Amino acid sequence: MSDASSQPASLPDNDLARMAALVEELNRHIYNYHVLDAPTIPDAEYDRMFRELQELESMHPTRVSPDTPTSRVGAAPIPEFKQVTHAVPMLSLNNGFQIEDVDNFDRRVREGLDLHQNAREVAYAAELKFDGLAMSLRYENGVFVQAATRGDGYTGEDVTANIRTVRVIPLRLHGPDIPDVLEVRGEVLMFKDDFAKLNARQREAGQKEFANPRNAAAGSLRQLDARITAQRKLRFFAYGIGLLEGAEMPESHSGVLDWFDRLGLPVSKERAVVTGRDGLLGYYKDIGARRDSLPYEIDGVVYKVDRLADQRQLGFVSRAPRFALAHKFPAEEALTVVQAIDVQVGRTGAITPVARLVPVSVGGVTVTNATLHNEDEVRRKDVRVGDTVIVRRAGDVIPEVMAVVLERRPVPQPPVYELPKTCPVCGSHVVREEGEAIARCSGGLSCAAQRKEAIRHFAGRRMMDIEGLGDRYIDSLVECNLIHGVADLYKLTQADLLDMKRLADEREGVTPETVRQGKVPTKWADNLLGAIAASKQPPLERLLFALGIRHVGESTAKTLADWLGSLALVRRAPAALLRVLPDIGGTVAESIAEFFAEEKNQRAIDALLATGVAPRGEHVPKAQLREKLDEVALLAALDIPKLTEPRARQLLAGRTLDDLAHLRVFSVFGLPDTIVGALEGWMAQPGNRDILANLSALRRELLEALPEEAAAPEGGLAGKTFVLTGTLPTMSRDAAGALIEAAGGKVSGSVSKKTSYVVAGAEAGSKLEKAGALGVTVLDETGLLALLAELNEKQE
DNA sequence: TATCCTCGAGTTCA
DNA sequence: CTCGAGGATA
C-alpha cells in the first residue's frame, strides 16, 4: 500500500506518486548531507522540494508516509514521556581502567573459548565508547517506529518524536534485505562544535548554558516539545542489535556494523578488528592519542569478541556480558565539592578567587585547586562554598570549574560568594576600577604578597634568571626581613641564606639529609650566591622586564631597549616620547612614565645599580628614532584634550615646541574656540609648560646624539612573523625563537592571517589547527632550519 | 568607531 | 592556554 506509484493514474494518485518520490529523494539527500557529509543538491533546491511535499501532505493527510522527512521538524509538545519495556534488556558492560584489566579480560575470553593452551589469538571488534546517551531504535519492515532511552536497562522512556528529528537517523532502512523487526542499539550524542554553537546561542538568549556535550544531548532529548529538539544538532552512532526477526544474523560483530552501514544506519569509521591483547592495547593507545582531535567526546573504547557464536558461548556473568569490556580513559571531568574559596594576590595586586576542592582525579591527575578568575566569573557560575561542581581538564592542562550541580547544593543554601573588601595579606583596600574585571589590592609594594611576587618575577627565567631562587626561599627571605627590595638580593651573605634555609625547613617541618648528618649546606648557599652574582649583567630588555612595570612585558621591554638604548634614557623619558614608539599607546606610556616618576622606584633602581647590577648591550638610541621625533607627533602624543594630529600640525606651522611653551595667547591661529579653550586650560595647569619645554629640550638633545644614518635593517626574515608551538625535537622554543630573531624575523604568540609561518613540534595544539584553518604554512624544526640555512646561502 | 591582532597577566601539576 | 584589554588599522 505504500507503493503509491503502481496505482492507476488519476489526479490524487499523481499526487501520491509525487509524494512517494519526494519522500524517497529527500531522505536520500538527508543521508548524503548528514551521514556522508557530501551534499549533492543546493540547500535551496532541497527547501523547495521539502515545501512541495509539505503542501501535498496537507492535501492528503491520510496518505502521509511513515518515513516522511516532514515529521523531522518536531511534533507538538506532549505532557509526559511514555514508559517502554525493552524486549531485550539494555545491559551495561564491565569497565576496565588498567592494562591488567585488559589482560584479565583477554585471558578469561581465551579460557571461556578453550583456547588457553592454544597459540591462536582471539579476534576482537574494537570501537569507541561514546560519551552520550544509550538508545534503542525499533524498525518494523524497515520503517522507524519507536525510540527508547536506556532507563534502568529494562524500562526506558519513549522519545520517538524527539529521535525523529535527528537527521542522521534514517526513517526507512536502505537496501533490499530488510528484516521484519530490528532493534538497533546505539548512542545519541552531540558533536563538540555543535555543542559550542548551542552554548553560544544559549548565552546570547540569556539561557542557561550546558556543562558538556553529554548534558546538552540529554537536555535536548528530554524536551517534551520535539520542535526544540529539532533545533539541536544531535547525532547517532549504531553499535549493536537488540532484537532481530525475519533476517539472517551476520556471523560477526564487525559484520553487524558493516550491515548497519549498508542499511543506512550511521556507524563510526573508527571501528576496527584487532587480534589479541596487544591488538586491543594498540587500538586503545591509538584512539587515546587522537582523542582530543575527534569531533565528539568519548570516555573510552569498547572491545567485543568478534564472532557472535563465540559471544554466545561466553555468555553473561550476573548482568554483564563476558565477551565485552569497556576500557575507559581516565575521566576528563569529575564531580567534587568546593571546600573553600580563597583569594590569591598577584604581582600587580590582582585579587584572584581560587576554589579549594576535595581532591579528585581528572584526566589522570589529582586536582585540588581551580581558579575562578575573577568576581564576575564566580557570580556568573554562582559557585558557593559547599557546592558540588563539575571540574574539567580538557584539551589544555589547567583545571576549570565548569558548572555547579544545583541539585546538590547544601540546605540551607550557603551565601553568595563575596570577594573580600580588604587584602587578606596586608589589609589594604581592595579596589576595582570602573570597567575592569579584576579587583586589586591597593597596598602596592607595602603588601607582602605583592613584594614576594615582585621578587619572584624579578628572579624569573625570562627576566634576571636567578637559578635556584624558588618560591619557597623567596617567601622565607621576605618573611625573615632579609629582603625588602630586589636590590637586597645582591647584598645577601652566606650566613643570611643559611639562616633563611633553616627557618624554611623548620616551618615546613622537613629535615634535609645534609642537616641530619650534622652538616651545614654551605655548598647550596654558595651555589645560590653564585647564581645571584651571575645575573648581574642582564641584557637591558630583561632588566626592564624584571622591574615589573605595569603593562611592560617581554615585548614592550624589548621595544624600549631597542629604541631608547639605555636605562638612563628610559628612566627619564616623558610619556609623550614613549608614546611615539611602536606598539606603545597612551595607557602603556603613562604607566611607564608613572613608574619612573615614583621616587621610591628611582631609589630602588639606584640601589640596584649600586650593588653592581649593570645592563649589558646599552647603546645610543636607534637611528630611526629621528623620524619619530617629529614635533607634530610629539605634540599630539601629549594627550592635550581635543588636540588631534591635524590640529597639532596647524598649531606648529612656523613655530617650534619651544615657542609654544612660552606662548601666552592661543586664539590667534584660527583654531576653533573649543580647542583654544582646551589648550589654554592645559597650559594653565601647573607643570605642563615645563613638560612641554623639557620635551623639546630632550628632543634636541636626542637629535644631536643620534647617529645620522641607520644601517639597512634588511635581515633575511625581515617582515616575517613566526609562531612556535609544541615541543621541537632538538631545541627549545626559546632557542628557535632566538634563531628567528637573529635572522630578522619576529616571534609572536598567536596565529592570525598575518602569521607567515607556524613552526610546530610534537603535541602541538590549537595553534596548529588554527594554522590549518587560515592556510598558514606550517614548518617542522627541519623545515625551519632549512629556511634559515637557505637564507644564509643567499647572503653569502 | 568597530574590528582585528597582539601583548600582558594569571594559572595547575608532576 | 585563555582571557582581557591596549594598540593599530580600515
Tab-separated table of C-alpha atoms (C1' of nucleotides) in Angstrom, chain A residues 344 347-348 352 368 398 551 553 556 746 752, chain B residues 4-14:
chain	number	residue	atom	x	y	z
A	344	GLN	CA	45.443	34.929	45.853
A	347	ARG	CA	52.264	40.707	41.383
A	348	THR	CA	50.075	43.581	40.269
A	352	THR	CA	42.045	36.106	42.218
A	368	THR	CA	42.813	20.302	44.399
A	398	ILE	CA	44.535	23.802	33.633
A	551	HIS	CA	51.860	46.848	31.046
A	553	GLY	CA	56.079	42.597	29.347
A	556	THR	CA	57.356	46.148	25.323
A	746	LYS	CA	59.520	38.281	14.579
A	752	SER	CA	46.428	35.060	12.632
B	4	DC	C1'	41.417	42.600	14.319
B	5	DC	C1'	45.704	41.449	16.259
B	6	DT	C1'	48.968	41.258	19.966
B	7	DC	C1'	50.591	41.604	24.400
B	8	DG	C1'	50.281	41.076	29.410
B	9	DA	C1'	48.991	38.556	33.316
B	10	DG	C1'	47.467	34.763	35.781
B	11	DT	C1'	47.153	29.705	36.378
B	12	DT	C1'	47.965	23.808	37.706
B	13	DC	C1'	50.512	19.863	38.489
B	14	DA	C1'	54.315	16.445	38.303
